[in-house]
mmCIF file of C-alpha atoms and ligand atoms in Angstrom:
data_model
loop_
_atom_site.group_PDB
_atom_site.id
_atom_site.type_symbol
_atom_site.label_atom_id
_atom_site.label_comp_id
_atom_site.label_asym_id
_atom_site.label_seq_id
_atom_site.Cartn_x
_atom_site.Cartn_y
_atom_site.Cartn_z
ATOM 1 C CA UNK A 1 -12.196 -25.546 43.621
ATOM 2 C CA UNK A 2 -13.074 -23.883 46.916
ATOM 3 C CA UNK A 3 -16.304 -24.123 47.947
ATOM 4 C CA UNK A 4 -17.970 -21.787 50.268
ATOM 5 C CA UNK A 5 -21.195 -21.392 52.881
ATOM 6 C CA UNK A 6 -24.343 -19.929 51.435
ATOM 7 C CA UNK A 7 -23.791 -16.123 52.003
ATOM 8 C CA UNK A 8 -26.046 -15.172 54.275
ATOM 9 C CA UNK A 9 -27.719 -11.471 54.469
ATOM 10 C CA UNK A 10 -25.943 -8.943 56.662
ATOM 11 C CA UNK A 11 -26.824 -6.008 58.412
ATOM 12 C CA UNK A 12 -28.880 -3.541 56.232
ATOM 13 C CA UNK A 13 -25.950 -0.600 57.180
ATOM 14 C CA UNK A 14 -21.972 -1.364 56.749
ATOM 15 C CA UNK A 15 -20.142 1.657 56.691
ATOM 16 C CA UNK A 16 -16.490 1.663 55.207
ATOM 17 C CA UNK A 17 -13.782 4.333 56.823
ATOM 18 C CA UNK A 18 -10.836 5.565 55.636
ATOM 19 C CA UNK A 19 -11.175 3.618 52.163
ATOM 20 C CA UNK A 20 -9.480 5.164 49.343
ATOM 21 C CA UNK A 21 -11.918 4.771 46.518
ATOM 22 C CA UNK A 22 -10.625 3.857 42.596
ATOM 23 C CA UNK A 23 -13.088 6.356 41.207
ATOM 24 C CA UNK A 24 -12.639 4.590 37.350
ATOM 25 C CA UNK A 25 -9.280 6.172 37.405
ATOM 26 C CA UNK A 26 -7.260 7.174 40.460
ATOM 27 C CA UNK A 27 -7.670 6.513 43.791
ATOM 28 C CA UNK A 28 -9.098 9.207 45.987
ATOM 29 C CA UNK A 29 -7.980 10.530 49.279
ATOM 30 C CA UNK A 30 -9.315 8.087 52.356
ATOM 31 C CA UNK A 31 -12.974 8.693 52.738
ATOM 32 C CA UNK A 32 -16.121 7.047 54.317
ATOM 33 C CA UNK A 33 -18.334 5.138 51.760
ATOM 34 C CA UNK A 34 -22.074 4.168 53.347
ATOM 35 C CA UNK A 35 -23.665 0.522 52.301
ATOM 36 C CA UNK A 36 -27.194 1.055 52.636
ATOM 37 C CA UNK A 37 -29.443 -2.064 52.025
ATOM 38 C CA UNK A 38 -28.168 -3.012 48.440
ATOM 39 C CA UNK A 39 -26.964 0.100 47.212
ATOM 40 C CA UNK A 40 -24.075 2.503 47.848
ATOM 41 C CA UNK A 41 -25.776 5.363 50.148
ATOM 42 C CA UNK A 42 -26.059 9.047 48.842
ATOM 43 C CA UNK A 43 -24.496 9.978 52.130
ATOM 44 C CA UNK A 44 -21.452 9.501 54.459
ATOM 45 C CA UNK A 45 -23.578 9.028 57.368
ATOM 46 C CA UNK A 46 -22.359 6.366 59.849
ATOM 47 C CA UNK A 47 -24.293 6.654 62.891
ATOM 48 C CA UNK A 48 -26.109 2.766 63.290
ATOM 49 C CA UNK A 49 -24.357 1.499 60.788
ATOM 50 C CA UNK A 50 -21.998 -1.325 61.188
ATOM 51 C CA UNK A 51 -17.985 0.005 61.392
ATOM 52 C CA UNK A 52 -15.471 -1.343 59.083
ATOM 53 C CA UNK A 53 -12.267 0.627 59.169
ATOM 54 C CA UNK A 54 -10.557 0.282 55.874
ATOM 55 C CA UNK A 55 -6.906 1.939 56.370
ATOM 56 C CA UNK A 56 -4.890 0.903 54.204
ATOM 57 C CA UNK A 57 -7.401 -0.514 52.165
ATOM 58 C CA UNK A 58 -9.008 -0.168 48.036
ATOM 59 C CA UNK A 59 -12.196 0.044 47.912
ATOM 60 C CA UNK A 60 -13.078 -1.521 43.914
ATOM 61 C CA UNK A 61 -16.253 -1.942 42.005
ATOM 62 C CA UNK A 62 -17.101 -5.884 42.307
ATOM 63 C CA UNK A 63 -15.194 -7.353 38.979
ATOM 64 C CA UNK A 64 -17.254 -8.266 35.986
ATOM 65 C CA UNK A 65 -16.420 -11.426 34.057
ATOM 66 C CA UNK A 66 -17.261 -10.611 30.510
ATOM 67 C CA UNK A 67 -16.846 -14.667 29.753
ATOM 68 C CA UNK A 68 -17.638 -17.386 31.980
ATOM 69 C CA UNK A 69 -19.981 -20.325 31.492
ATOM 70 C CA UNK A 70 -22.374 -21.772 34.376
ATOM 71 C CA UNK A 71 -22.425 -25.407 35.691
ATOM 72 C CA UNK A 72 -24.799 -24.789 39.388
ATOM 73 C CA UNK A 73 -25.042 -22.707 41.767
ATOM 74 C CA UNK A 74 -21.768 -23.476 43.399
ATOM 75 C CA UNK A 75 -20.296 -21.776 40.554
ATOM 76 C CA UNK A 76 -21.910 -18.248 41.519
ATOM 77 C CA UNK A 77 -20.941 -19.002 45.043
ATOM 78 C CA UNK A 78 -17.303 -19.564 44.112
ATOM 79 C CA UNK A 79 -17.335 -16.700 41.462
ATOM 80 C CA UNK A 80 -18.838 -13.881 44.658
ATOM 81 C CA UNK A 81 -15.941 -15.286 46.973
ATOM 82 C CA UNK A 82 -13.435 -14.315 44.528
ATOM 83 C CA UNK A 83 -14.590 -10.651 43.850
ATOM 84 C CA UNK A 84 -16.547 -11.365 40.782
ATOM 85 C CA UNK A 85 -20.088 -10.004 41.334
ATOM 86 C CA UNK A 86 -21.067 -10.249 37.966
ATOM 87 C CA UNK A 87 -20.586 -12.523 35.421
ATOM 88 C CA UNK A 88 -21.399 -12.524 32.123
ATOM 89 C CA UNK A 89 -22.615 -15.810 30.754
ATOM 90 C CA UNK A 90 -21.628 -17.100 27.222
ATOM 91 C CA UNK A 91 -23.275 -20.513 26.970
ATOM 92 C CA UNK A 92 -25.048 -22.508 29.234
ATOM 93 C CA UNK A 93 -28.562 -24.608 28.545
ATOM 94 C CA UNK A 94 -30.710 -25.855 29.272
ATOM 95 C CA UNK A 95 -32.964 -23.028 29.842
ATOM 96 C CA UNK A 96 -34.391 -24.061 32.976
ATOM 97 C CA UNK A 97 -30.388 -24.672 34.672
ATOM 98 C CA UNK A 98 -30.023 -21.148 33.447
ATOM 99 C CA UNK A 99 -33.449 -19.934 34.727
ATOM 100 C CA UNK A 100 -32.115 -21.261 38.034
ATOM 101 C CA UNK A 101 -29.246 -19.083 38.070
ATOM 102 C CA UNK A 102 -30.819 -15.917 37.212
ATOM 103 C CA UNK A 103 -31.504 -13.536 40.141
ATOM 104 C CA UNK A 104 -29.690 -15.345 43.276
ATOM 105 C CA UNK A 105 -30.797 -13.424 46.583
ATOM 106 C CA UNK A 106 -27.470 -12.392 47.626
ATOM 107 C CA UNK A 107 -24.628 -13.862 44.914
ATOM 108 C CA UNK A 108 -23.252 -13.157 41.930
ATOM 109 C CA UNK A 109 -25.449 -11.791 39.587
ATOM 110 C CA UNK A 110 -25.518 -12.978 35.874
ATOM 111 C CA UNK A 111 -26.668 -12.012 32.343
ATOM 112 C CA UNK A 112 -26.370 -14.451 29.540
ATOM 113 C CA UNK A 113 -26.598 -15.990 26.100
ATOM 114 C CA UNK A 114 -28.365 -19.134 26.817
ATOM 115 C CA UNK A 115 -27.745 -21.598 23.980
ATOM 116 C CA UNK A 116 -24.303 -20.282 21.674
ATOM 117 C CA UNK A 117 -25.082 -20.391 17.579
ATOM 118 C CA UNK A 118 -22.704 -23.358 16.408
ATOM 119 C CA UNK A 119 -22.323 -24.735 12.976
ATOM 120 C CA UNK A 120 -22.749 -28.382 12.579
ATOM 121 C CA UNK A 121 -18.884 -29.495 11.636
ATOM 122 C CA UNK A 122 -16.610 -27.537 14.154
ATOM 123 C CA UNK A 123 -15.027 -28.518 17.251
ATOM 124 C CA UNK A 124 -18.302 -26.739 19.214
ATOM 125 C CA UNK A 125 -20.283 -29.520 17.824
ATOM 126 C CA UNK A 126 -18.238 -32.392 19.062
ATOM 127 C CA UNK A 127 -18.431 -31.240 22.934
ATOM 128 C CA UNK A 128 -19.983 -33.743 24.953
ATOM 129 C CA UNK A 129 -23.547 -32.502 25.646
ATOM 130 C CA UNK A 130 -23.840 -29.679 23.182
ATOM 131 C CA UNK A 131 -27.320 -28.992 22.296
ATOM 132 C CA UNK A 132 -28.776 -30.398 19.215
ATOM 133 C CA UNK A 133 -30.884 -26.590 19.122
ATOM 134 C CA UNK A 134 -27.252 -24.472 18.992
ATOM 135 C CA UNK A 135 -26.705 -25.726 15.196
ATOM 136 C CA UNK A 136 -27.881 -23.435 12.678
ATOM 137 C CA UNK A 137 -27.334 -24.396 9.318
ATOM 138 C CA UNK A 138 -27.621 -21.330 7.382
ATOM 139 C CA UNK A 139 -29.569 -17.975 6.827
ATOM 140 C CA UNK A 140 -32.201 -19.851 6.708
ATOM 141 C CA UNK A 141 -32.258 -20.890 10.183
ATOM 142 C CA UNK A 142 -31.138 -17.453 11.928
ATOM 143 C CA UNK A 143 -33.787 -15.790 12.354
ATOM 144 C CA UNK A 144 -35.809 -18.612 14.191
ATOM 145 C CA UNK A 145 -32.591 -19.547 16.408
ATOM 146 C CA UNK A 146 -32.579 -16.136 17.241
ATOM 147 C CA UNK A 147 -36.068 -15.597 18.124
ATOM 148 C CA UNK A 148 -35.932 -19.017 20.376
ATOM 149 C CA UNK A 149 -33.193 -17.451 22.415
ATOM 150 C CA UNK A 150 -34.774 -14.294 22.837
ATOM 151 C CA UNK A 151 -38.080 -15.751 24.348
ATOM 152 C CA UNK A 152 -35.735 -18.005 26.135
ATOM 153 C CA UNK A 153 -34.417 -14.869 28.209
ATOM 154 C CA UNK A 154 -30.702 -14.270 26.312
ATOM 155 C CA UNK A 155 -29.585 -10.932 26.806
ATOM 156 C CA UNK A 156 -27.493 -10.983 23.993
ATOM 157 C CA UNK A 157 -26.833 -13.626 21.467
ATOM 158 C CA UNK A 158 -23.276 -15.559 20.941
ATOM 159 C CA UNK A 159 -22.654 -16.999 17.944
ATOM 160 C CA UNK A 160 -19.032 -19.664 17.021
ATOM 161 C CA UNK A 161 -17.276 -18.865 13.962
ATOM 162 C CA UNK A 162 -14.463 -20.689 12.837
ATOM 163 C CA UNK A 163 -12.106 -19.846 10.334
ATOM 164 C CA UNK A 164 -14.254 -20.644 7.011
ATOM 165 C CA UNK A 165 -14.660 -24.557 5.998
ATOM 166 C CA UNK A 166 -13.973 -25.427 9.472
ATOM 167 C CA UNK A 167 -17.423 -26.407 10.126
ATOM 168 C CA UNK A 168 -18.585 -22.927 11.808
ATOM 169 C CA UNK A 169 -21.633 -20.838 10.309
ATOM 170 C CA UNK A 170 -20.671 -19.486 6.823
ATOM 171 C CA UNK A 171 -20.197 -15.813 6.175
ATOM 172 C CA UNK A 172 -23.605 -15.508 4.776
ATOM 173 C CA UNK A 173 -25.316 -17.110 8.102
ATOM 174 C CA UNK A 174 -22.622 -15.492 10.627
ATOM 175 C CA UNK A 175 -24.261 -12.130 8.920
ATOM 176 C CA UNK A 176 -28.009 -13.148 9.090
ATOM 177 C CA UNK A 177 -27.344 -14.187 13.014
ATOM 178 C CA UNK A 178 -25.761 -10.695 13.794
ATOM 179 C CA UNK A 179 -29.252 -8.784 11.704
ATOM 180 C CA UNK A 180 -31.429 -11.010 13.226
ATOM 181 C CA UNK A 181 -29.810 -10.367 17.156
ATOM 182 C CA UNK A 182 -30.411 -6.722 15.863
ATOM 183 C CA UNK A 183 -33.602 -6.532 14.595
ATOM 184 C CA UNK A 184 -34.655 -8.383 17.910
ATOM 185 C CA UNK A 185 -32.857 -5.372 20.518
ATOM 186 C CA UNK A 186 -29.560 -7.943 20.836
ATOM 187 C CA UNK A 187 -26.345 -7.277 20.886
ATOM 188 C CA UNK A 188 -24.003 -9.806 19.394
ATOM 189 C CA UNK A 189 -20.740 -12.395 20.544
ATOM 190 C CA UNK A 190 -18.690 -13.918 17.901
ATOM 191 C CA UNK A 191 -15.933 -16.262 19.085
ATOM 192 C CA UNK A 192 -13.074 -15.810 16.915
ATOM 193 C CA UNK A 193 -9.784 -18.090 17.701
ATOM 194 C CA UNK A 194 -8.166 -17.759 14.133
ATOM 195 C CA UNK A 195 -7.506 -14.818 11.960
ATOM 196 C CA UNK A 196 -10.135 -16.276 9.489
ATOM 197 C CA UNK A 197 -12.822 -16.341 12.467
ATOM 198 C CA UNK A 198 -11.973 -12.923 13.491
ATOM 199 C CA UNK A 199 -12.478 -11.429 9.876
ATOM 200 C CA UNK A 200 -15.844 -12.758 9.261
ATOM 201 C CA UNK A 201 -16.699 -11.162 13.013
ATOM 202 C CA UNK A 202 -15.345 -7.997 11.550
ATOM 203 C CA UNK A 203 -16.905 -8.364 8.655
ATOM 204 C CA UNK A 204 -20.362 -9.474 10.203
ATOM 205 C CA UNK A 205 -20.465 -6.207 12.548
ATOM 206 C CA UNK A 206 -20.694 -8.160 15.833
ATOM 207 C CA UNK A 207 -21.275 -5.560 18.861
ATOM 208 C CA UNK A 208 -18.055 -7.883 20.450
ATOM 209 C CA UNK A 209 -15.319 -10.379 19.816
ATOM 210 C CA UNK A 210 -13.965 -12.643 22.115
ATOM 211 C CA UNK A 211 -10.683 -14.397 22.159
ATOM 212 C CA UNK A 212 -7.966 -13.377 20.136
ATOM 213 C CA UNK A 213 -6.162 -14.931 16.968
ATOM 214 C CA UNK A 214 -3.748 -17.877 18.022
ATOM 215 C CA UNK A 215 -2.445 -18.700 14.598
ATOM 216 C CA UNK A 216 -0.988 -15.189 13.683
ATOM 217 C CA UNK A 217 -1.147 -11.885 16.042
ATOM 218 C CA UNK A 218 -3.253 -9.312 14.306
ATOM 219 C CA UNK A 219 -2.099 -6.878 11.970
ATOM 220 C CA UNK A 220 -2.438 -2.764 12.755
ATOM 221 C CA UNK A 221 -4.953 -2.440 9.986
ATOM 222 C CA UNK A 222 -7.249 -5.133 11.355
ATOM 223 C CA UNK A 223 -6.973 -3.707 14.886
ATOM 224 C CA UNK A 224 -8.139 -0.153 13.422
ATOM 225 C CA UNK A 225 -10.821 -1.783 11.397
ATOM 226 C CA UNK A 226 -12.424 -3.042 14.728
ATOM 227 C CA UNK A 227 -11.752 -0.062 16.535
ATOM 228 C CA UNK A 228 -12.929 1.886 13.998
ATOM 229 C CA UNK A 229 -16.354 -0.006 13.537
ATOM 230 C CA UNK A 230 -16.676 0.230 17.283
ATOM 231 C CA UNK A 231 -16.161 -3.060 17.892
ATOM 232 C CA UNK A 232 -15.267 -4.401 21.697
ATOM 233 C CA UNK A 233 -12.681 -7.101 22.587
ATOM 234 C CA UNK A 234 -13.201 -9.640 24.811
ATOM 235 C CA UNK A 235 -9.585 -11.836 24.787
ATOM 236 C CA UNK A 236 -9.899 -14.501 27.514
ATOM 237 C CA UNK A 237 -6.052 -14.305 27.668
ATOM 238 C CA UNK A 238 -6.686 -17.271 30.617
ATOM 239 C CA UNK A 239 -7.833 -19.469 28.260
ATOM 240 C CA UNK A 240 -6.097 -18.922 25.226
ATOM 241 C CA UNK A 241 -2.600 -18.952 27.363
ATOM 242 C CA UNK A 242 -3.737 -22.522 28.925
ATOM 243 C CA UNK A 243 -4.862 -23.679 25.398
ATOM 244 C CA UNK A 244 -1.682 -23.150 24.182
ATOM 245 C CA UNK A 245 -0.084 -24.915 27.183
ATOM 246 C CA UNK A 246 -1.864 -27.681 27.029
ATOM 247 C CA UNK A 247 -1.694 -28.116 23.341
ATOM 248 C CA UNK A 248 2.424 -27.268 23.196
ATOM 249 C CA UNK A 249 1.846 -24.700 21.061
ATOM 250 C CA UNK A 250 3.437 -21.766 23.152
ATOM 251 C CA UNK A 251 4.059 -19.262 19.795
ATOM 252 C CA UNK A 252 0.099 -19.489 20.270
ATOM 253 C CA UNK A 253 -0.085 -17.541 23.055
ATOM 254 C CA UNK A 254 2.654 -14.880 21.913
ATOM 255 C CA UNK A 255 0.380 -14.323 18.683
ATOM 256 C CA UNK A 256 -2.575 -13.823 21.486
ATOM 257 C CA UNK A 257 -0.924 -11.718 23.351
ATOM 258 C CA UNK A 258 0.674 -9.363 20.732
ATOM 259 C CA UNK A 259 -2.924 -9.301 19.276
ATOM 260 C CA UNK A 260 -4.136 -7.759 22.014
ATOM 261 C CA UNK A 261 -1.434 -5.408 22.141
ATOM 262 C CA UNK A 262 -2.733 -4.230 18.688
ATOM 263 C CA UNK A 263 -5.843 -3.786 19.800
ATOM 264 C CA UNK A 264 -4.772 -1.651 22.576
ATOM 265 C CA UNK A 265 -2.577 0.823 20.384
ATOM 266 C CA UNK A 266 -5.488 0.653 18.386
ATOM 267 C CA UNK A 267 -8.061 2.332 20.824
ATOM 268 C CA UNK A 268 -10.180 -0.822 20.989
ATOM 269 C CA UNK A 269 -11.965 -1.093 24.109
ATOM 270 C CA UNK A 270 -10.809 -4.030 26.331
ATOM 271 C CA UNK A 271 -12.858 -6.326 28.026
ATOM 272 C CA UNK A 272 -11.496 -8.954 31.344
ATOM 273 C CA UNK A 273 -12.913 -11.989 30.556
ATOM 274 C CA UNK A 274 -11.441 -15.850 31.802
ATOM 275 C CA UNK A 275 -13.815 -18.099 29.821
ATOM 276 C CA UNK A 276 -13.964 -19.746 33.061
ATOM 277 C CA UNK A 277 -15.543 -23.251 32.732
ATOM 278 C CA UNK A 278 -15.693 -26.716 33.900
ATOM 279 C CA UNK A 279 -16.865 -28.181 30.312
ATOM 280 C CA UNK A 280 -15.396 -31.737 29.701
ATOM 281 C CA UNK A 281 -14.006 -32.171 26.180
ATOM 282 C CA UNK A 282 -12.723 -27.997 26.029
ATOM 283 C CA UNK A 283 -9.039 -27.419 25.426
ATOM 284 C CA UNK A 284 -8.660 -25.926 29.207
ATOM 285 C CA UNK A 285 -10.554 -25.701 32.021
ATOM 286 C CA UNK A 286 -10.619 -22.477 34.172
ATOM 287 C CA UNK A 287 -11.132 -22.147 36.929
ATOM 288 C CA UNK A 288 -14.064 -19.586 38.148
ATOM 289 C CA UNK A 289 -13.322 -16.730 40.124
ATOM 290 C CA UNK A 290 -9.279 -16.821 40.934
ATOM 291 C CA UNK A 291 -8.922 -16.614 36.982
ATOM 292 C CA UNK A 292 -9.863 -13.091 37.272
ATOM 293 C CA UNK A 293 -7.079 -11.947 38.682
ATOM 294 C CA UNK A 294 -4.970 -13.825 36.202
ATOM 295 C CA UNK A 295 -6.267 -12.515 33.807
ATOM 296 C CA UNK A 296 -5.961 -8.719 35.042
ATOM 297 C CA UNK A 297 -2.172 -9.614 35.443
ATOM 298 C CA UNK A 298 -2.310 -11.006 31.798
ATOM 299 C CA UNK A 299 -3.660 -7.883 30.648
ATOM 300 C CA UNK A 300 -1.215 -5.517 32.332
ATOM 301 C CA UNK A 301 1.559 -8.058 30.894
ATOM 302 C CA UNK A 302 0.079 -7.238 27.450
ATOM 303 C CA UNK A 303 0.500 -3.562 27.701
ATOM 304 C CA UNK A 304 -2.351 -1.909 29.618
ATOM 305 C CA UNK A 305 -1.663 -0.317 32.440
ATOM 306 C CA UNK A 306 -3.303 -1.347 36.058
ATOM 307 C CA UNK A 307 -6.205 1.184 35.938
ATOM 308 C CA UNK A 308 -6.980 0.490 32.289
ATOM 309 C CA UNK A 309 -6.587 -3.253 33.632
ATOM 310 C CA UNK A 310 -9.059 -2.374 36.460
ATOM 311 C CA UNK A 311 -11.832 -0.709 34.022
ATOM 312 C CA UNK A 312 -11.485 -3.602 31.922
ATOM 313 C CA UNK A 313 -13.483 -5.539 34.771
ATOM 314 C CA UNK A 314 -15.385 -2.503 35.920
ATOM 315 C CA UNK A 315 -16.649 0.420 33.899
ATOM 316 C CA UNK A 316 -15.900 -0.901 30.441
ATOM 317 C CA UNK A 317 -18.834 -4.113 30.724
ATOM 318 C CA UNK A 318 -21.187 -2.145 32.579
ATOM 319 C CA UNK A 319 -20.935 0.145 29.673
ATOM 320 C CA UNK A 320 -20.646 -1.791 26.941
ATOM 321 C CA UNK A 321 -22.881 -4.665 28.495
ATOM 322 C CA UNK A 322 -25.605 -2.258 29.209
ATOM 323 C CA UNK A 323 -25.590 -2.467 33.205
ATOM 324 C CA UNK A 324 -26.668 0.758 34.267
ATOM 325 C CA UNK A 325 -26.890 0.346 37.636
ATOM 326 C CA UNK A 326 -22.988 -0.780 38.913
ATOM 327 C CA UNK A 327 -19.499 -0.385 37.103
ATOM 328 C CA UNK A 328 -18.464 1.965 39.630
ATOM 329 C CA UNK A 329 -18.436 3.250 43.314
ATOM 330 C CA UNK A 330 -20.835 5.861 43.323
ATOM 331 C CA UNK A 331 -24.226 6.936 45.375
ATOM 332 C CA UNK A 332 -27.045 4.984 44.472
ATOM 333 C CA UNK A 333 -25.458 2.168 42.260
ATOM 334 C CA UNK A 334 -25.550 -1.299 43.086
ATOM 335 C CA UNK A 335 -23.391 -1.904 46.312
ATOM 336 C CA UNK A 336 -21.063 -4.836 44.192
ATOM 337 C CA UNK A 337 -17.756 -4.102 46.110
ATOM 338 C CA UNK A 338 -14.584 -5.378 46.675
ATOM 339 C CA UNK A 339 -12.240 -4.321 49.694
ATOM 340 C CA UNK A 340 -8.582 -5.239 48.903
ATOM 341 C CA UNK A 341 -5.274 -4.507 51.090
ATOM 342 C CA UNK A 342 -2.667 -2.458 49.004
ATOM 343 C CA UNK A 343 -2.777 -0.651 46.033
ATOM 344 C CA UNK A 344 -4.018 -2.596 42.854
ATOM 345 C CA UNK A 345 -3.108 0.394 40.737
ATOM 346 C CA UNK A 346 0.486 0.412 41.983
ATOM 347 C CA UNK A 347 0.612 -3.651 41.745
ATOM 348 C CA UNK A 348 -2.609 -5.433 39.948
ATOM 349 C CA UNK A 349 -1.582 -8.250 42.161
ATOM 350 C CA UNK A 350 -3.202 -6.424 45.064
ATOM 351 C CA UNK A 351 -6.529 -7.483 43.349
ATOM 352 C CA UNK A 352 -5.988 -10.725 45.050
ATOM 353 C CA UNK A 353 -5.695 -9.479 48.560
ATOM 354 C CA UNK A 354 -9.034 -9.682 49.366
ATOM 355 C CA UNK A 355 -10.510 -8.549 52.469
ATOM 356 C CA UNK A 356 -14.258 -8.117 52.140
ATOM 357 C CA UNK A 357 -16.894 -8.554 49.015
ATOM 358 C CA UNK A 358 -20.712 -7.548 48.868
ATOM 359 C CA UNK A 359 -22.673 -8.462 46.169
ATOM 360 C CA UNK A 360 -25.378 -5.808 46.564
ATOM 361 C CA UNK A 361 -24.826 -5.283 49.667
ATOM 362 C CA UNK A 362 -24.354 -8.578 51.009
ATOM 363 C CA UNK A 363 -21.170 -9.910 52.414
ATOM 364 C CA UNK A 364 -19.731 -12.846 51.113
ATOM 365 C CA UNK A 365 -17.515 -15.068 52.391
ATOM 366 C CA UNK A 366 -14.215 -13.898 50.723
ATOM 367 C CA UNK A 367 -11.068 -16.030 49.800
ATOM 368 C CA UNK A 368 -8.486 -16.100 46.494
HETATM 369 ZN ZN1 ZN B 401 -16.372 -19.704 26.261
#
């Protein structure tokens, strides 16, 4: 994994010329776009401000990772040098390595779940290290495991199901975890891997799903269900395409894929997310930060096309996330940006030809 020098702070003024913008949807004509401390400037105003000329050049909203888990700060370092600027967190403890991660002068910023609800008989319970605190072992227990996370700082509360008698949370505590994130302001992750997983997340009402079926691709009528109780999809095609590799099980990953394809003729909003982690004991390890752009290239292999690839990582987690203040390149948001050479909507591979990235405001040290 590359490892990179501590970012340090710029100049409080960068100003970007002849940038053509991806406004969420198209790219606009070349244009100036004004850095200004850690926000994008209300004006085009370049006089003092550092000159970057940017012919040729995409100027992108700094990617969101809707799935990663945290080992250090190395990993945010790595994560801002690839173009991720924010990454949403899915299971790290303890609280105080988390605590240490939140609100990094100057690198990727994160949100998170803090400890994941687990039963006490799946895989998640046999992973090396897994706290004893992430089994819940029914109702019961779901409204205190909730509460503990909340006044631990979780933004929103992820919970494993497996298919049922596979040693996840039964239906009736996979439903009591999803009230009780609600009654507390949370919204809700539910890991689903099988088809029997992803029905009890449907079922339960969880805000979001992540990963996708392996054992059969969904069916149309469970891809409308979800879209139709506004549910969000968060596939991780990285990991479930490197699962499947490394257990031989390649017909895996077509049932992933064509699962996701569902979900996209379905109207089911699409999340980019790489599960990205360095966990001992996990079926695959991926890598933070170059997974990204894998998994934007996955995406567009499974039917979206490069801009809806592009919100995926953008617009679409600010929104459904909650982050009002980035998402998007426009006056007085966050100034999370990513310069690339080439035209990612032509090619998504362009997302990888990375010239420049600020995480508000601040230029990292930038390398795929
Ligand atoms: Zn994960």
């Amino acid at each position: 994994m590359t490892r990179t020098a501590p970012a340090v702070p710029g100049p409080t003024r960068t100003a970007l010329l002849y940038v053509r913008v991806f406004d969420g949807h198209a790219l606009t004509e070349p244009c100036t776009v004004v850095i200004d401390g850690g926000v994008i400037a209300p004006h085009t105003d370049a006089s003092g401000a550092r000159l970057v000329d940017g012919t040729g050049m995409t100027l992108l909203p700094g990617l969101i990772d809707a799935h990663v888990h945290l080992h250090g700060a190395d990993t945010l370092a790595v994560l801002a040098s690839h173009g991720v600027t924010t990454a949403l967190d899915m299971a790290t403890w303890p609280p105080r390595l988390l605590a240490s991660l939140r609100r990094v002068p100057h690198l990727t910023d994160i949100r998170s779940a803090g400890t994941p609800a687990i039963g006490d008989g799946g895989p998640h319970a046999r992973i090396p290290g897994m706290s004893k605190d992430a089994v819940v072992r029914g109702p019961r227990e779901a409204g205190e495991f909730v509460a503990a996370q909340v006044s631990a700082g979780a933004d929103y509360i992820k919970i494993v199901a497996e298919a049922p008698g596979e040693g996840g949370p039964d239906r009736e505590t996979l439903d009591a975890l999803v009230a009780a994130a609600r009654t507390h302001g949370r919204k809700t992750v539910v890991h689903a891997a099988t088809t029997g997983a992803y029905r009890m997340a449907l079922d339960a009402g969880a805000d979001f799903i992540t990963h996708v079926p392996m054992d059969r691709p969904l069916h149309a009528g469970e891809a409308a269900r979800t879209a139709a109780q506004g549910q969000v999809c968060i596939p991780t095609l990285t990991m479930m395409e490197g699962t499947a590799a490394a257990k031989g099980i390649a017909p895996a990953y077509r049932s992933a894929v064509r699962s996701v394809a569902a979900l996209h003729d379905a109207g089911v909003p699409i999340l980019a997310g790489t599960d990205a982690n360095a966990q001992p004991g996990v079926p695959f390890q991926v890598e933070h930060g170059a997974s990204i752009h894998h998994e934007l290239e996955l995406l567009v292999e499974a039917g979206l096309t490069p801009v809806e690839a592009l919100r995926s990582a953008t617009v679409l987690p600010a929104r459904h996330f909650d982050l009002d203040d980035r998402g998007a390149v426009k006056p007085g948001l966050r100034a999370d940006l990513l310069l690339v050479d080439g035209n990612p909507l032509a090619d998504i591979r362009a997302t990888r030809a990375l010239r420049q990235v600020w995480c508000a405001g601040v230029e990292q040290v930038a390398g795929v």
